[in-house]
Amino acid sequence: MIVELKYDKDADTAIRQIHENRYDGDLKKYFGNLLLVGINYDKDAKGANAKRHSCVIEKV
């Protein structure tokens, strides 16, 4: 699993960064399941029901 965290961006940007910077390069020989996880924390989330984070998971 490769996880990229962002603050006040979006989860898709985190996944895109994993791809652009080829963070999975050393894991290409790994034959198991590989998950890319992008998580963003929203600085403007307020209130008890506010969504404070978003997440995108991609199976490679």
Coordinates of C-alpha atoms in Angstrom, one line a residue:
M1 CA 0.0 0.0 0.0
I2 CA 1.3 3.4 -0.9
V3 CA -0.4 6.3 0.9
E4 CA -0.1 10.0 0.0
L5 CA -1.6 12.6 2.4
K6 CA -2.6 16.1 1.4
Y7 CA -3.8 19.1 3.3
D8 CA -6.5 21.4 1.8
K9 CA -6.0 20.0 -1.8
D10 CA -8.0 16.9 -2.9
A11 CA -7.6 13.1 -2.8
D12 CA -7.3 12.9 -6.6
T13 CA -4.3 15.2 -6.4
A14 CA -2.7 12.7 -4.0
I15 CA -3.2 9.8 -6.3
R16 CA -1.9 11.8 -9.3
Q17 CA 1.3 12.6 -7.3
I18 CA 1.9 8.9 -6.6
H19 CA 1.7 8.2 -10.4
E20 CA 3.7 11.3 -11.5
N21 CA 6.5 10.7 -9.1
R22 CA 6.4 6.9 -9.7
Y23 CA 6.3 6.0 -6.0
D24 CA 5.4 2.5 -7.0
G25 CA 8.5 2.0 -9.2
D26 CA 10.4 -0.3 -6.7
L27 CA 7.2 -2.3 -6.2
K28 CA 6.7 -3.3 -9.9
K29 CA 8.2 -6.7 -9.2
Y30 CA 5.7 -7.3 -6.3
F31 CA 3.1 -9.8 -7.4
G32 CA 0.5 -9.2 -4.7
N33 CA -2.2 -6.7 -4.5
L34 CA -1.0 -3.1 -4.5
L35 CA -3.3 -0.3 -3.3
L36 CA -2.7 3.4 -3.9
V37 CA -4.4 5.6 -1.3
G38 CA -4.9 9.3 -1.5
I39 CA -6.2 11.1 1.5
N40 CA -7.0 14.8 1.8
Y41 CA -7.7 16.7 5.1
D42 CA -10.0 19.7 4.7
K43 CA -8.9 22.7 6.7
D44 CA -12.3 24.4 6.3
A45 CA -14.4 21.6 7.7
K46 CA -16.5 22.9 10.6
G47 CA -19.3 21.5 12.6
A48 CA -20.2 18.1 14.0
N49 CA -21.3 16.8 10.6
A50 CA -18.6 18.3 8.5
K51 CA -16.5 16.0 6.3
R52 CA -13.0 16.5 7.5
H53 CA -11.3 14.2 4.9
S54 CA -11.7 12.5 1.6
C55 CA -10.1 9.4 0.3
V56 CA -9.5 7.7 -3.1
I57 CA -8.3 4.1 -3.3
E58 CA -6.9 2.6 -6.5
K59 CA -6.0 -1.0 -7.1
V60 CA -2.9 -1.5 -9.3

